[in-house]
GROMACS .gro file of C-alpha atoms in nm:
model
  439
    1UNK     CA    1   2.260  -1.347  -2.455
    2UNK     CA    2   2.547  -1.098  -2.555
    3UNK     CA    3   2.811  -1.075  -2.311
    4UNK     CA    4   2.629  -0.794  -2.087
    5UNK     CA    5   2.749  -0.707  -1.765
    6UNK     CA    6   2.442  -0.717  -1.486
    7UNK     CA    7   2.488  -0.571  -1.170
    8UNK     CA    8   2.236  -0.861  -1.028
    9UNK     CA    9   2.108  -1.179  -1.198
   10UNK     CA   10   1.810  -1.341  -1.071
   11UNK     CA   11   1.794  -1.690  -1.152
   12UNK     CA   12   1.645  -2.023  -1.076
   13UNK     CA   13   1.303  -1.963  -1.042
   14UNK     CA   14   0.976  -1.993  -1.203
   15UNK     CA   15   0.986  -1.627  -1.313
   16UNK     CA   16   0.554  -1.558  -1.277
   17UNK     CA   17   0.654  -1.208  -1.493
   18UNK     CA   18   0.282  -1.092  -1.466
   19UNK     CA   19   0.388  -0.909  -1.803
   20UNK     CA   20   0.112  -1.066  -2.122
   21UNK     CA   21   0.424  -1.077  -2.322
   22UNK     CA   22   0.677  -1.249  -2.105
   23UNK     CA   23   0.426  -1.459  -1.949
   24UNK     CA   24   0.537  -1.713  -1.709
   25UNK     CA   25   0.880  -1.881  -1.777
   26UNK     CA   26   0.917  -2.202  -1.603
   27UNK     CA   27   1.341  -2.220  -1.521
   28UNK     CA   28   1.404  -1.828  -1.566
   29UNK     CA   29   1.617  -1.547  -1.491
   30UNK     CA   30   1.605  -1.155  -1.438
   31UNK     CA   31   1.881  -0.963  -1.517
   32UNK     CA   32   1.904  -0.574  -1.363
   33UNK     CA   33   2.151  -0.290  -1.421
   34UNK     CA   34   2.172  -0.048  -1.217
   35UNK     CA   35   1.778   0.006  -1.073
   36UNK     CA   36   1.602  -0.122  -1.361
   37UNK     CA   37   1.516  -0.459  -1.515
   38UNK     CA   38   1.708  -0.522  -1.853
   39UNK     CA   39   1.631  -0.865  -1.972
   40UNK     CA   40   1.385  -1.143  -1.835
   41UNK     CA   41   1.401  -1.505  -2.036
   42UNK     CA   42   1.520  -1.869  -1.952
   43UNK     CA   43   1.806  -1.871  -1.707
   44UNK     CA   44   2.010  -2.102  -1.979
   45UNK     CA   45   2.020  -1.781  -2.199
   46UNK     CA   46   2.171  -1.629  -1.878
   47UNK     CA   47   2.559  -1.653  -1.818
   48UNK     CA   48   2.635  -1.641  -1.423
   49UNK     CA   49   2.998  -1.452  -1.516
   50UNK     CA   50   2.787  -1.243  -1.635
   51UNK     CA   51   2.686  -1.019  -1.338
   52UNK     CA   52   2.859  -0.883  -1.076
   53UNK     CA   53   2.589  -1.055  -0.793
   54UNK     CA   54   2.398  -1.371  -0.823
   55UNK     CA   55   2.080  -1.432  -0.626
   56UNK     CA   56   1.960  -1.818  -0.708
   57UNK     CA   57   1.578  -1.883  -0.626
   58UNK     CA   58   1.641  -2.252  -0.585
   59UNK     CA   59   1.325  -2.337  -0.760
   60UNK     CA   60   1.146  -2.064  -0.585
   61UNK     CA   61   0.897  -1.821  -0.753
   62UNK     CA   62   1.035  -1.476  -0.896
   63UNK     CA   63   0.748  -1.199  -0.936
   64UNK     CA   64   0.715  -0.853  -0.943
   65UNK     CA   65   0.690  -0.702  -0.533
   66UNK     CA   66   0.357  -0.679  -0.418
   67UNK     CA   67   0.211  -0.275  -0.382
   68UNK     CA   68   0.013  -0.156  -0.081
   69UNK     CA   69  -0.230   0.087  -0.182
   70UNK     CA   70  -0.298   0.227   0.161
   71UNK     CA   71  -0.156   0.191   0.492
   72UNK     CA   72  -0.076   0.480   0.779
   73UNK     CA   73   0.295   0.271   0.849
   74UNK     CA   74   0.356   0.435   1.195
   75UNK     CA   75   0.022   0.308   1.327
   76UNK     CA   76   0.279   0.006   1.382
   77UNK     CA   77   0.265   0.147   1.777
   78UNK     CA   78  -0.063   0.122   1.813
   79UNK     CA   79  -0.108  -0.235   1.701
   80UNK     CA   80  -0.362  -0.404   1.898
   81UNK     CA   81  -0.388  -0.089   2.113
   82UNK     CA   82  -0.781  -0.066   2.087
   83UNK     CA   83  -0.953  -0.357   1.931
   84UNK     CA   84  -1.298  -0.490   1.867
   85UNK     CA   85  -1.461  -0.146   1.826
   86UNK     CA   86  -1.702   0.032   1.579
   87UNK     CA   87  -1.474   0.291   1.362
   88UNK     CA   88  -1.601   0.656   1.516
   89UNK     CA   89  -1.535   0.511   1.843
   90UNK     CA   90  -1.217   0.377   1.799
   91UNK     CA   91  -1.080   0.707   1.589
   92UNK     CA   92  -1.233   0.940   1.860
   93UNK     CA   93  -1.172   0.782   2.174
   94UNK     CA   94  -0.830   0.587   2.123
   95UNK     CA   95  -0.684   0.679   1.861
   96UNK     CA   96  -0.700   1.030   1.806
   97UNK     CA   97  -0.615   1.105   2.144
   98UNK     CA   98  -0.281   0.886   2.111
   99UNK     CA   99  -0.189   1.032   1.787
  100UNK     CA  100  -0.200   1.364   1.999
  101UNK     CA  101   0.130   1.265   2.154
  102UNK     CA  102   0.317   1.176   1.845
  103UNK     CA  103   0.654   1.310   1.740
  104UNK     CA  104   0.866   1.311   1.452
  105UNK     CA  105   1.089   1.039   1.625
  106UNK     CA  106   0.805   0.764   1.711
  107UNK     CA  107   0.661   0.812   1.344
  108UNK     CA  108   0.978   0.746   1.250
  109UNK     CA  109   1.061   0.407   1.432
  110UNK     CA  110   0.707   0.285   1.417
  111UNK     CA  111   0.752   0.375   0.995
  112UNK     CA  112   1.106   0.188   0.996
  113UNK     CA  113   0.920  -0.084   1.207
  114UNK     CA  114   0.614  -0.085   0.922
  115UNK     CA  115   0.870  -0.098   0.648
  116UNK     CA  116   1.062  -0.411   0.791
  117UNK     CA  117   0.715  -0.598   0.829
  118UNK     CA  118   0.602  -0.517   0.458
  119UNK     CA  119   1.003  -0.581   0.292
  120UNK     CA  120   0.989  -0.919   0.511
  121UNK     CA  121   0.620  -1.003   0.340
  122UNK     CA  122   0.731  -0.947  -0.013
  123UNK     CA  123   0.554  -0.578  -0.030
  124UNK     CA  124   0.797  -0.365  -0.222
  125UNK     CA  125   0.587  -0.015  -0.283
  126UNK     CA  126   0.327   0.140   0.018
  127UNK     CA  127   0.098   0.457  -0.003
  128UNK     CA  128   0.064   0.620   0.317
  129UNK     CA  129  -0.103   0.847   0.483
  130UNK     CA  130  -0.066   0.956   0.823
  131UNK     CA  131   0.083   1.244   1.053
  132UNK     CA  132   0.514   1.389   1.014
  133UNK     CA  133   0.532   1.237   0.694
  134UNK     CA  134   0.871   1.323   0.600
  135UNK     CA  135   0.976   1.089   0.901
  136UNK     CA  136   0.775   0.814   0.742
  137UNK     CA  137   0.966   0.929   0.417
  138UNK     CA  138   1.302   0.910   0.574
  139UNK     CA  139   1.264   0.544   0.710
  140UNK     CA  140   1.134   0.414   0.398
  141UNK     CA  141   1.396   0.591   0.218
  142UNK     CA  142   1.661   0.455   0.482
  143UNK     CA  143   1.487   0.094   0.468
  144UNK     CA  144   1.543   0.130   0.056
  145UNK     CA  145   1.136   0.035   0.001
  146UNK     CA  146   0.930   0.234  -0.258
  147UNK     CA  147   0.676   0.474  -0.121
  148UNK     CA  148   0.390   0.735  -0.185
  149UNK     CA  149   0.368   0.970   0.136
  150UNK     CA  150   0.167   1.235   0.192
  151UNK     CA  151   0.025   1.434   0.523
  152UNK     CA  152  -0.314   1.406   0.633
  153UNK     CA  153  -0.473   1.718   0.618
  154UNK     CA  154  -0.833   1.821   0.794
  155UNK     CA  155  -1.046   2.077   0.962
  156UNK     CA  156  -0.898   2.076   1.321
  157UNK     CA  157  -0.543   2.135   1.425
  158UNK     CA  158  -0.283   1.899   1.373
  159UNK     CA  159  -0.019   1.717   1.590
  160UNK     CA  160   0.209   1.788   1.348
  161UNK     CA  161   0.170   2.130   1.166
  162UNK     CA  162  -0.124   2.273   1.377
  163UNK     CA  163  -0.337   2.520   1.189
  164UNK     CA  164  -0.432   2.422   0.862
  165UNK     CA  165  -0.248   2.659   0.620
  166UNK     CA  166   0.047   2.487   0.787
  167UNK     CA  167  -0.010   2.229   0.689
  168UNK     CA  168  -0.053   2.300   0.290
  169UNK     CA  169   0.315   2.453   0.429
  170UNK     CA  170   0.406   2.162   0.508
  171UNK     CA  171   0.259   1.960   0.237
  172UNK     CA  172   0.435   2.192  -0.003
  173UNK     CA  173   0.794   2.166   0.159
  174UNK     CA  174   0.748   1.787   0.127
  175UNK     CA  175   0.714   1.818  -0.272
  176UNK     CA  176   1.004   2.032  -0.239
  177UNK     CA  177   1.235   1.799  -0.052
  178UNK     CA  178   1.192   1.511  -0.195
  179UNK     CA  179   1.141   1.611  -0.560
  180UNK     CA  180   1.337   1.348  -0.803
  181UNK     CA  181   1.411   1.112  -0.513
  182UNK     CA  182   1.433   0.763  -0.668
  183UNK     CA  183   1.222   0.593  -0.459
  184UNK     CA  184   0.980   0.858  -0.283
  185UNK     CA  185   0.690   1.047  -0.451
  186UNK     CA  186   0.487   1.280  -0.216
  187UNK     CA  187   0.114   1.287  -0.262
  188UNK     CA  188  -0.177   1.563  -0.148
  189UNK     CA  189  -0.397   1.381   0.091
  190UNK     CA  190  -0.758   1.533   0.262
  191UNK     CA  191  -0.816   1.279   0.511
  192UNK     CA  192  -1.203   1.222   0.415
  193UNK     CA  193  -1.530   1.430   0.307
  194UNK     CA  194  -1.676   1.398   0.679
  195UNK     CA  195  -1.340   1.551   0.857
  196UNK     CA  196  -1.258   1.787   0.546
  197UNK     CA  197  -1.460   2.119   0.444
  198UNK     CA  198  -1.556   2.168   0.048
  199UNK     CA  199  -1.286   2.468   0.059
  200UNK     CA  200  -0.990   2.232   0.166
  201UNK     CA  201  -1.073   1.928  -0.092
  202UNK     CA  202  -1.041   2.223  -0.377
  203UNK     CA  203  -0.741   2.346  -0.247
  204UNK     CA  204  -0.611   1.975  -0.202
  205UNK     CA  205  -0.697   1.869  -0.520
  206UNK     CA  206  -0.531   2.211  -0.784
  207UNK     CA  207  -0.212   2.120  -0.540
  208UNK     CA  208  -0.229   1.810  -0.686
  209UNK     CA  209  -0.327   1.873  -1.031
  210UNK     CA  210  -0.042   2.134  -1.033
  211UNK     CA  211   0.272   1.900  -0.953
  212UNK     CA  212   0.105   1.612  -1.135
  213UNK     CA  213   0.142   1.410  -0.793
  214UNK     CA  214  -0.161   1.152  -0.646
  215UNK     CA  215  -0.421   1.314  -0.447
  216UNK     CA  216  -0.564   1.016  -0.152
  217UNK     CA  217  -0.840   1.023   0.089
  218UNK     CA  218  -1.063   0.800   0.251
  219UNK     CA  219  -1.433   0.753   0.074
  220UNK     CA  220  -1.738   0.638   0.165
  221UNK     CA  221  -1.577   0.393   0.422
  222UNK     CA  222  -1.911   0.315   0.666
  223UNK     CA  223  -2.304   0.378   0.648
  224UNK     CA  224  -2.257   0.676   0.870
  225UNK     CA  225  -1.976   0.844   0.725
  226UNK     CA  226  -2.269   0.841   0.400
  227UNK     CA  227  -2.539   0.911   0.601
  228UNK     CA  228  -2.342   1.225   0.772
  229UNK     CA  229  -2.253   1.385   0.437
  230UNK     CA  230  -2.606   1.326   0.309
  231UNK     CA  231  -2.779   1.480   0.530
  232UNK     CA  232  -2.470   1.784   0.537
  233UNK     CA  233  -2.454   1.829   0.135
  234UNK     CA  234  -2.754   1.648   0.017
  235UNK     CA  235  -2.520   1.386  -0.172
  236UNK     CA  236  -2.355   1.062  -0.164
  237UNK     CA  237  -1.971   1.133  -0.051
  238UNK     CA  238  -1.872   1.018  -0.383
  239UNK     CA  239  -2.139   1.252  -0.508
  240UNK     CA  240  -2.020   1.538  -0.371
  241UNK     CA  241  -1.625   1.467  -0.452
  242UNK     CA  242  -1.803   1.473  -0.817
  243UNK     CA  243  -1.957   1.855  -0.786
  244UNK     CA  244  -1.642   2.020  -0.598
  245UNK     CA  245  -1.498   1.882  -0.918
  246UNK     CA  246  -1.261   1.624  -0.726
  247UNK     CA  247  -1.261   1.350  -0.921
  248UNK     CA  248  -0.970   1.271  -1.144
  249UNK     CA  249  -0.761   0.967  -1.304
  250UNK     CA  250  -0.523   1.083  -1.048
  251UNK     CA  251  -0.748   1.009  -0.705
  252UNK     CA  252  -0.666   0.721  -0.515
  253UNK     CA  253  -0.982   0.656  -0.306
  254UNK     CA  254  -0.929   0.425  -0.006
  255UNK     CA  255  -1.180   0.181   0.134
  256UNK     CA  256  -1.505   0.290  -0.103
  257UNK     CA  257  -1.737   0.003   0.073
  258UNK     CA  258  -2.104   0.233   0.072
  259UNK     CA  259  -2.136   0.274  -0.297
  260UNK     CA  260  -2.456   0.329  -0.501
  261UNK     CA  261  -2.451   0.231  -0.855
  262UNK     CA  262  -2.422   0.627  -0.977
  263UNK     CA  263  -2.088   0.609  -0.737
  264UNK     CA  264  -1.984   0.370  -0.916
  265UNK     CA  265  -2.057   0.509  -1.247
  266UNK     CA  266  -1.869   0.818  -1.135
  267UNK     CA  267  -1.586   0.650  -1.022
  268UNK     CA  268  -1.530   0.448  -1.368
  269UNK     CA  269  -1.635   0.787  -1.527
  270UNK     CA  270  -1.353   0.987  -1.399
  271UNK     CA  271  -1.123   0.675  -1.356
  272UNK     CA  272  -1.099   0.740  -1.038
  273UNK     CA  273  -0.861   0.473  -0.865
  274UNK     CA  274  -0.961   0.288  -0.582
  275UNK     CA  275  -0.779   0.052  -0.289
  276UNK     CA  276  -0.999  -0.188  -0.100
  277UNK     CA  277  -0.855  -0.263   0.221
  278UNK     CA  278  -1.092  -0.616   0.318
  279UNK     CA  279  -0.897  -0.693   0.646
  280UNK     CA  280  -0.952  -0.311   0.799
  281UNK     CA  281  -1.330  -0.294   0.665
  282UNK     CA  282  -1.408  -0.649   0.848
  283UNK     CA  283  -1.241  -0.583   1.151
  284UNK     CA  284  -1.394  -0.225   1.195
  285UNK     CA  285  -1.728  -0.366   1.100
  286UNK     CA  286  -1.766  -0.110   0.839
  287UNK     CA  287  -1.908  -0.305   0.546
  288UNK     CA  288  -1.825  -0.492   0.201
  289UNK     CA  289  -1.674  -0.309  -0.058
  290UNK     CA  290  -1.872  -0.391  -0.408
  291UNK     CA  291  -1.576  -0.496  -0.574
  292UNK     CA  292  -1.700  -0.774  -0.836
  293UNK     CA  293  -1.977  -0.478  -0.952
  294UNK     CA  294  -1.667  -0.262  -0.947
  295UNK     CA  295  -1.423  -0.477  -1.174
  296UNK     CA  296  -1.741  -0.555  -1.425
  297UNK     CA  297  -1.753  -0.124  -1.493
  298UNK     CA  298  -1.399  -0.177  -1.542
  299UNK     CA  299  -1.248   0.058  -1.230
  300UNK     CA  300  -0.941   0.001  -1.180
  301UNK     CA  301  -0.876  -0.169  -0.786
  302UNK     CA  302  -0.556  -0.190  -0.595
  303UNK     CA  303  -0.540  -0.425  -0.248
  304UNK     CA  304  -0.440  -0.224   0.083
  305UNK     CA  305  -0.395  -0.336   0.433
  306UNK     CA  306  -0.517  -0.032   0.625
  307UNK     CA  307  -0.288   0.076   0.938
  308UNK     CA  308  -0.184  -0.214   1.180
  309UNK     CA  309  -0.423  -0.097   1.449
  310UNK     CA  310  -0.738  -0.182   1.230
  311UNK     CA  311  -0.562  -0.483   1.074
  312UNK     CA  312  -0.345  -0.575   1.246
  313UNK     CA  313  -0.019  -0.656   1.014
  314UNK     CA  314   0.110  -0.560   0.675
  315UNK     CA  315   0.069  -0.871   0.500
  316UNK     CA  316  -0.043  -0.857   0.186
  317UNK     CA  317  -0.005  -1.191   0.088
  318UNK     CA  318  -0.294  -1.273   0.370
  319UNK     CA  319  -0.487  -0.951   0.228
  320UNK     CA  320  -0.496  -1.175  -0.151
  321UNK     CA  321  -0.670  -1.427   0.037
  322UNK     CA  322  -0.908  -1.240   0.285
  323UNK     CA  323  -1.057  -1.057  -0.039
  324UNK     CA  324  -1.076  -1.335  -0.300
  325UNK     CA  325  -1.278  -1.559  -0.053
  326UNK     CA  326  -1.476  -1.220   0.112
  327UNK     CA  327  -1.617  -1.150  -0.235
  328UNK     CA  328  -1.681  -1.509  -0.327
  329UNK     CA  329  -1.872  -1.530   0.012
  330UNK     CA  330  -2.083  -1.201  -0.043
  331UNK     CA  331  -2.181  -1.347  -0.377
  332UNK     CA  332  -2.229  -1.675  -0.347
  333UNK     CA  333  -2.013  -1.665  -0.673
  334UNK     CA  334  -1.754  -1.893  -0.651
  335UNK     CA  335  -1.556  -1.676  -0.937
  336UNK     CA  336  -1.577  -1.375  -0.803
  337UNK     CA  337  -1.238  -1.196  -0.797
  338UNK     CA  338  -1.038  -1.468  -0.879
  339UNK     CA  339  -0.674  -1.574  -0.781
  340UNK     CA  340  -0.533  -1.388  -1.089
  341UNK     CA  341  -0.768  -1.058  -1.013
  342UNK     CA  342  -0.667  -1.035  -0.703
  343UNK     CA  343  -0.275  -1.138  -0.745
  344UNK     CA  344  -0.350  -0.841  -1.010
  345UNK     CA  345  -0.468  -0.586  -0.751
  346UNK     CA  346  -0.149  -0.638  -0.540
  347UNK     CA  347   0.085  -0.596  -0.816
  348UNK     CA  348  -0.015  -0.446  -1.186
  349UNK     CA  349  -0.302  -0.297  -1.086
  350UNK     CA  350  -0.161  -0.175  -0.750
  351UNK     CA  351   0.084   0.023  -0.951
  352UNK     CA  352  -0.158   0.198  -1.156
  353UNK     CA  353  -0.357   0.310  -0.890
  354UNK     CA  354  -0.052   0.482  -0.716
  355UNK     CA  355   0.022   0.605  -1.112
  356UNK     CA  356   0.357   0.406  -1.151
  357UNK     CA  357   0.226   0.143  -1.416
  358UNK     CA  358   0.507   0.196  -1.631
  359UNK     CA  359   0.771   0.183  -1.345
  360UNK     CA  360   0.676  -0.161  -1.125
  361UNK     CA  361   0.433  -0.391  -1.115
  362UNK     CA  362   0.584  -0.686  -1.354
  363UNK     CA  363   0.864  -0.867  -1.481
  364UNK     CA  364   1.004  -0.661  -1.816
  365UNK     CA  365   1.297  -0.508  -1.953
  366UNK     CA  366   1.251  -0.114  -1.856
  367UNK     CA  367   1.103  -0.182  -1.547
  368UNK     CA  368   1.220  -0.092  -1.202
  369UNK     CA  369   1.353  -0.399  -1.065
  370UNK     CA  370   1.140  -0.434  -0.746
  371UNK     CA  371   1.088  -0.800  -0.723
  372UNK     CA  372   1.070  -1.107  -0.486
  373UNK     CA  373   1.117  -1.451  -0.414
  374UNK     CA  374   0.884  -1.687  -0.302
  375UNK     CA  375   1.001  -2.007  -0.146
  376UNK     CA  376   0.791  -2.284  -0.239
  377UNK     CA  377   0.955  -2.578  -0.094
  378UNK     CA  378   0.696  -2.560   0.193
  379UNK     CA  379   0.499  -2.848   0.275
  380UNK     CA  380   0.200  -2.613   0.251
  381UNK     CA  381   0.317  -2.479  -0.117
  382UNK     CA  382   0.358  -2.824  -0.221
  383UNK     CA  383   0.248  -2.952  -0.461
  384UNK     CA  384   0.215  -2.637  -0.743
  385UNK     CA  385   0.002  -2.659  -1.053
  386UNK     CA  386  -0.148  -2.291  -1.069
  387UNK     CA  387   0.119  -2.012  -0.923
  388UNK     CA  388  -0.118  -1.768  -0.943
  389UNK     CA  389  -0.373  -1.987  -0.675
  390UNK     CA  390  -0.121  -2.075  -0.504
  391UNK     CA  391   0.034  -1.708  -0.423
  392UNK     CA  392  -0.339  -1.568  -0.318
  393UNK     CA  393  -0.504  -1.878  -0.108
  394UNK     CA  394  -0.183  -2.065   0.022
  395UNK     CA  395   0.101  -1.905   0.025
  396UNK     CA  396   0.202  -1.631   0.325
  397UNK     CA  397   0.441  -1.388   0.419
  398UNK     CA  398   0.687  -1.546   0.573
  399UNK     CA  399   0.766  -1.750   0.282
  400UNK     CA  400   0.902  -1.450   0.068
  401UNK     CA  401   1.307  -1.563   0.078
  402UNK     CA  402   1.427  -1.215  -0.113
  403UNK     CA  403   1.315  -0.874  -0.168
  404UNK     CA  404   1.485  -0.688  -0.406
  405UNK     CA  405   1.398  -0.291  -0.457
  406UNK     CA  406   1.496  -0.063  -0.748
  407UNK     CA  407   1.778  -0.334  -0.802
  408UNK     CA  408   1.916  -0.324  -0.459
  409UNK     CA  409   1.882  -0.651  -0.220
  410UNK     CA  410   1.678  -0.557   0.074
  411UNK     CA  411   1.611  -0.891   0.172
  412UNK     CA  412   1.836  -1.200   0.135
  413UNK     CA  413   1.696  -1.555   0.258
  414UNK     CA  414   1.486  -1.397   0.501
  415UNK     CA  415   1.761  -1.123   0.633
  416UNK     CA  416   1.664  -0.805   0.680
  417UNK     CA  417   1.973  -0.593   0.484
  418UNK     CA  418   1.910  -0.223   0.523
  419UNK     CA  419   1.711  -0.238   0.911
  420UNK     CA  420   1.866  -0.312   1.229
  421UNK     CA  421   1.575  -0.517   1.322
  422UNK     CA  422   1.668  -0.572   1.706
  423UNK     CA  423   1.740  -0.192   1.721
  424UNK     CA  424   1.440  -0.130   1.617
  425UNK     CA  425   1.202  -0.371   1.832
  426UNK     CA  426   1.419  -0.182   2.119
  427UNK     CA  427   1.310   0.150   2.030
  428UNK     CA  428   0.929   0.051   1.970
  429UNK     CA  429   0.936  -0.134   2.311
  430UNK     CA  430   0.983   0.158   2.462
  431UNK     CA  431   0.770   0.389   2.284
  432UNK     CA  432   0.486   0.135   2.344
  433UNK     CA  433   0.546   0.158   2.707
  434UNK     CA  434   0.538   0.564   2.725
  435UNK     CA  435   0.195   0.467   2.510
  436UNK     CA  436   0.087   0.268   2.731
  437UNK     CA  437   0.170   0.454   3.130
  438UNK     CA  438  -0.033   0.755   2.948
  439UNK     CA  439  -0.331   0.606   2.923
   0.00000   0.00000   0.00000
């Protein structure tokens, strides 16, 4: 290599670039200047001198971060709050009535807390949706993790912005504030067809279209959610998202578990993108999302963990797992969505649902460098012949060592550097306890 300086060398590792050019490089190295990725090879090529800060994987595994496709971070303070209940009943009767008392400060710490659980499990990049956004912003941008944020919008009065015209308002003044931020990109985001008239998903979606930013909502999640809308519009949710002209390469549709095939024929048709959350749709009882009938028409699929009180962590590493062995279950089909599928959905494919596939989601020169590293001298990572297997059915995430976002070390053998962690736990302690007296 010439005699570059690097502001951070990576080196060490197997380096798993999930790039079809770079493939997998057995004793590698990734260099990064400044927040990008500017060289990837074997680490003898590499000169330590050469950068200003050395991170050494000690024979871990270096890979791109891992992307959550949807989450609501500040459900953090509800986490095991209401459990073991079907999905209208736990939105109507738990947790809508505690998101009533939310502020800008609690989304805030339970975000920050969200954002230390997901940098500690190797997850580098998280959509969310969920109530005073630009607090979840803040701590994410404070925490130094990459994010897509947008409010929720529907029909009845918000916590946050009340009526809603306020909250386009506020929607809009979002765009504004964080416009060119390096690691924040605001999205438009209708909660769902069932608690969102025809009028507001058209007005959500030509905001969207018209600062070329994500539009997310929830879709066709449970039986009743498709029943309701049915017998309301005559049509399949997805169905109806199709005639108010909603579909677009740019819609990220969460959960998607009650599909018909002409759903799913819309879906590929308008490439609309799509995160299956498998922890959140088991737990809630809601269904199985068809995603080997998905992957065959070729839509594309990012993983997401849902909100901690469905879930309840951020772990996407045990997300891999759940789905690869759900679908192979549902199938009988011992191939469905295999180990480098799924590893696919949490990284490449994450990143081109949220519409940053040429900014993360592998290994290569150009690249933001948002990567991790996985130790594998664990007795239960031990001994590796397939990486790929390995990261989806054993590995977990407490064995990600390093997390390093747009080229700035957030993690460092297992030490949180941008979160007062006990500060934090403080804070949420006593939130949960106001949470809990008001009951």
């Amino acid at each position: 290599m010439p005699d570059t300086v690097w502001d951070l060398l990576v080196t060490g590792g197997l380096v798993l670039s999930l790039d079809k050019n770079l493939g997998t490089i057995e004793n590698g190295a990734v260099a990064v200047a400044g927040d990008r990725i500017v060289a990837v090879g074997p680490a003898e090529n590499f000169s330590r001198s050469g950068a200003a800060r050395v991170l050494d994987a000690r024979g871990g595994i270096i890979m791109p971060g891992l992307v959550n496709t949807h989450t609501h971070a500040a459900m953090t303070l509800f986490r095991g709050l209401a459990d073991d209940l079907p999905l209208m009943t736990w939105l109507g009767d738990h947790i809508f009535p505690a998101e009533a008392k939310l502020t800008d400060e609690t989304v805030y710490w339970g975000s920050l807390l969200a954002c230390a659980e997901m940098i500690r499990s190797g997850t580098t990049c998280f959509c969310d949706m969920y109530l005073f956004e630009d607090a979840v912003a803040r701590a994410a941008a404070d925490a130094g993790i990459r994010a897509v944020v947008g409010e929720v919008l529907f029909d009845f009065p918000s916590p946050n912005y009340g009526a809603l015209e306020n909250g386009f308002a506020y929607t809009q003044s979002l765009i504004s504030k964080w416009a060119g931020h390096p690691l924040i990109t605001i999205a438009v985001e209708p909660h769902s067809p069932y608690l969102c008239a025809p009028d507001l998903f058209k007005k959500a979606a030509a905001l969207a279209k018209r600062h070329h930013i994500p539009l997310v909502t929830h879709l066709s999640e449970t039986r009743n959610e498709v029943d309701q809308i049915k017998e309301k519009y005559g049509k399949t949710p997805v169905q109806h998202l199709a005639e108010l002209g909603v579909l677009s390469d740019s819609l990220v549709a969460a959960h998607c578990v009650v599909l018909t095939d002409e759903d799913m024929d819309l879906l590929k048709s308008f490439d609309v993108k799509v995160s299956h959350n498998p922890e959140s749709n088991m737990k809630l009882a809601s269904g199985i999302s068809p995603v080997p009938a998905l992957l065959e028409r070729g839509v594309c699929l990012g993983l997401g963990t849902d909100g901690c009180a469905s879930n309840n962590d951020l772990d996407l590493f045990s997300e891999m797992d759940t789905a690869a062995k759900l679908h192979k279950v549902n199938t009988l089909d011992p191939t469905a969505a295999d180990a480098p599928t799924v590893l696919g959905m949490a990284t490449g494919a994450g990143a081109r649902v949220l519409g940053m596939k040429d900014t993360i989601g592998s290994l290569c020169p150009g690249k933001m460098a948002d990567l991790i590293v996985v130790d594998t001298k664990k007795p239960h990572l031990t001994p590796m012949y397939v990486p790929e297997s390995h990261l989806v059915y054993a590995a977990r995430g407490d064995d990600v060592s390093t997390t390093v976002i747009g080229g700035r070390v957030v993690m460092e053998e297992g030490r949180l550097c941008t979160i007062d962690l006990d500060r934090v736990i403080e804070k949420i302690t006593a939130i949960a306890r106001d949470i809990s007296e008001g009951r």
